[in-house]
Amino acid sequence: MNVGTAKRLAAGLESLAHRPAKPLEELRPGGTLPLEVRPAEVRVGDYLPLDGGCYRIRNMRGTGGSSRILELEGRRQPWIMTGPRTVFRPADQFQFPLPT
């Protein structure tokens, strides 16, 4: 197995380990819209569905690679985002017309 394959496998396993226990729509905070983002696109203020809850990102930092260390309100330990993930972003932060 090459390094690229190992990284993709690890990211997939990490994503499965933290899959929300509830459907995403049940976790969505009011006034937000779902959006799939890469680690480089996630923002402070986004909400991350994780482990059956939904946590607001209060701070983050890069790891020197393509992942981000996220500090989440209401959760003691930081969480490392290594690949694409669905987050909920406040609707007022979208800068294009939304479909009605």
Short mmCIF file of the C-alpha atoms (twelve columns), coordinates in Angstrom:
data_MODEL
# 
_entry.id   MODEL 
# 
loop_
_atom_site.group_PDB 
_atom_site.id 
_atom_site.type_symbol 
_atom_site.label_atom_id 
_atom_site.label_alt_id 
_atom_site.label_comp_id 
_atom_site.label_asym_id 
_atom_site.label_seq_id 
_atom_site.Cartn_x 
_atom_site.Cartn_y 
_atom_site.Cartn_z 
_atom_site.pdbx_PDB_model_num 
ATOM 1   C CA . MET A 1   0.000   0.000  0.000  1 
ATOM 2   C CA . ASN A 2   1.419   3.391  -0.916 1 
ATOM 3   C CA . VAL A 3   1.351   6.481  1.310  1 
ATOM 4   C CA . GLY A 4   -1.495  8.164  -0.598 1 
ATOM 5   C CA . THR A 5   -3.711  5.102  -0.261 1 
ATOM 6   C CA . ALA A 6   -2.912  4.825  3.451  1 
ATOM 7   C CA . LYS A 7   -3.827  8.483  4.017  1 
ATOM 8   C CA . ARG A 8   -7.155  8.101  2.181  1 
ATOM 9   C CA . LEU A 9   -7.958  4.957  4.168  1 
ATOM 10  C CA . ALA A 10  -7.118  6.671  7.465  1 
ATOM 11  C CA . ALA A 11  -9.271  9.687  6.555  1 
ATOM 12  C CA . GLY A 12  -12.185 7.410  5.664  1 
ATOM 13  C CA . LEU A 13  -11.919 5.511  8.926  1 
ATOM 14  C CA . GLU A 14  -11.660 8.757  10.902 1 
ATOM 15  C CA . SER A 15  -14.766 10.086 9.197  1 
ATOM 16  C CA . LEU A 16  -16.723 6.905  9.986  1 
ATOM 17  C CA . ALA A 17  -15.612 6.986  13.613 1 
ATOM 18  C CA . HIS A 18  -17.164 10.426 14.097 1 
ATOM 19  C CA . ARG A 19  -20.297 10.017 12.025 1 
ATOM 20  C CA . PRO A 20  -23.236 11.722 13.768 1 
ATOM 21  C CA . ALA A 21  -25.584 9.348  15.574 1 
ATOM 22  C CA . LYS A 22  -28.592 11.389 14.377 1 
ATOM 23  C CA . PRO A 23  -29.611 12.446 10.862 1 
ATOM 24  C CA . LEU A 24  -27.897 15.688 9.850  1 
ATOM 25  C CA . GLU A 25  -31.182 17.574 9.509  1 
ATOM 26  C CA . GLU A 26  -31.971 16.908 13.189 1 
ATOM 27  C CA . LEU A 27  -28.604 18.413 14.195 1 
ATOM 28  C CA . ARG A 28  -28.846 21.527 12.016 1 
ATOM 29  C CA . PRO A 29  -28.979 24.749 14.065 1 
ATOM 30  C CA . GLY A 30  -31.686 27.225 13.028 1 
ATOM 31  C CA . GLY A 31  -30.633 29.827 10.491 1 
ATOM 32  C CA . THR A 32  -27.902 27.656 8.993  1 
ATOM 33  C CA . LEU A 33  -27.473 25.781 5.745  1 
ATOM 34  C CA . PRO A 34  -25.511 22.563 5.137  1 
ATOM 35  C CA . LEU A 35  -22.326 22.835 3.130  1 
ATOM 36  C CA . GLU A 36  -19.615 20.311 2.338  1 
ATOM 37  C CA . VAL A 37  -16.198 21.880 2.846  1 
ATOM 38  C CA . ARG A 38  -12.573 20.845 2.705  1 
ATOM 39  C CA . PRO A 39  -10.329 21.643 5.692  1 
ATOM 40  C CA . ALA A 40  -9.019  24.762 3.936  1 
ATOM 41  C CA . GLU A 41  -12.613 26.073 3.503  1 
ATOM 42  C CA . VAL A 42  -13.955 25.610 7.043  1 
ATOM 43  C CA . ARG A 43  -14.537 28.838 9.008  1 
ATOM 44  C CA . VAL A 44  -14.780 29.956 12.591 1 
ATOM 45  C CA . GLY A 45  -18.513 30.187 13.301 1 
ATOM 46  C CA . ASP A 46  -19.423 27.098 11.254 1 
ATOM 47  C CA . TYR A 47  -21.163 24.272 13.105 1 
ATOM 48  C CA . LEU A 48  -19.696 20.774 12.929 1 
ATOM 49  C CA . PRO A 49  -21.993 17.763 13.435 1 
ATOM 50  C CA . LEU A 50  -19.961 15.280 15.460 1 
ATOM 51  C CA . ASP A 51  -20.650 12.379 17.823 1 
ATOM 52  C CA . GLY A 52  -24.425 12.980 18.012 1 
ATOM 53  C CA . GLY A 53  -24.119 16.730 18.630 1 
ATOM 54  C CA . CYS A 54  -23.434 19.889 16.693 1 
ATOM 55  C CA . TYR A 55  -20.549 22.092 17.842 1 
ATOM 56  C CA . ARG A 56  -19.729 25.666 16.868 1 
ATOM 57  C CA . ILE A 57  -16.147 26.144 15.698 1 
ATOM 58  C CA . ARG A 58  -14.657 28.813 17.971 1 
ATOM 59  C CA . ASN A 59  -11.039 28.665 16.810 1 
ATOM 60  C CA . MET A 60  -8.839  26.703 14.451 1 
ATOM 61  C CA . ARG A 61  -5.275  26.355 13.289 1 
ATOM 62  C CA . GLY A 62  -3.492  24.616 10.463 1 
ATOM 63  C CA . THR A 63  -1.346  21.568 10.908 1 
ATOM 64  C CA . GLY A 64  1.117   22.460 8.191  1 
ATOM 65  C CA . GLY A 65  -0.636  20.135 5.770  1 
ATOM 66  C CA . SER A 66  -4.132  19.863 4.385  1 
ATOM 67  C CA . SER A 67  -5.889  19.433 7.728  1 
ATOM 68  C CA . ARG A 68  -7.135  21.780 10.463 1 
ATOM 69  C CA . ILE A 69  -7.270  21.478 14.228 1 
ATOM 70  C CA . LEU A 70  -10.700 22.721 15.309 1 
ATOM 71  C CA . GLU A 71  -11.573 23.982 18.777 1 
ATOM 72  C CA . LEU A 72  -15.275 23.385 19.365 1 
ATOM 73  C CA . GLU A 73  -17.573 25.093 21.870 1 
ATOM 74  C CA . GLY A 74  -18.866 22.584 24.401 1 
ATOM 75  C CA . ARG A 75  -16.193 20.002 23.648 1 
ATOM 76  C CA . ARG A 76  -12.968 19.725 25.646 1 
ATOM 77  C CA . GLN A 77  -10.692 18.133 23.121 1 
ATOM 78  C CA . PRO A 78  -9.877  19.687 19.741 1 
ATOM 79  C CA . TRP A 79  -10.873 17.732 16.669 1 
ATOM 80  C CA . ILE A 80  -8.679  17.267 13.591 1 
ATOM 81  C CA . MET A 81  -10.437 17.714 10.268 1 
ATOM 82  C CA . THR A 82  -8.544  15.705 7.650  1 
ATOM 83  C CA . GLY A 83  -10.935 15.629 4.712  1 
ATOM 84  C CA . PRO A 84  -14.212 16.946 3.294  1 
ATOM 85  C CA . ARG A 85  -16.980 17.263 5.837  1 
ATOM 86  C CA . THR A 86  -20.521 18.603 6.030  1 
ATOM 87  C CA . VAL A 87  -20.804 21.688 8.225  1 
ATOM 88  C CA . PHE A 88  -23.655 24.086 8.867  1 
ATOM 89  C CA . ARG A 89  -22.886 27.696 8.015  1 
ATOM 90  C CA . PRO A 90  -25.047 30.653 9.078  1 
ATOM 91  C CA . ALA A 91  -27.219 31.605 6.103  1 
ATOM 92  C CA . ASP A 92  -26.165 35.263 6.263  1 
ATOM 93  C CA . GLN A 93  -22.595 34.271 5.384  1 
ATOM 94  C CA . PHE A 94  -23.517 33.007 1.930  1 
ATOM 95  C CA . GLN A 95  -22.668 35.604 -0.702 1 
ATOM 96  C CA . PHE A 96  -24.813 34.385 -3.562 1 
ATOM 97  C CA . PRO A 97  -28.569 34.169 -4.122 1 
ATOM 98  C CA . LEU A 98  -29.978 31.062 -2.499 1 
ATOM 99  C CA . PRO A 99  -32.622 28.976 -4.245 1 
ATOM 100 C CA . THR A 100 -36.107 29.386 -2.789 1 
# 
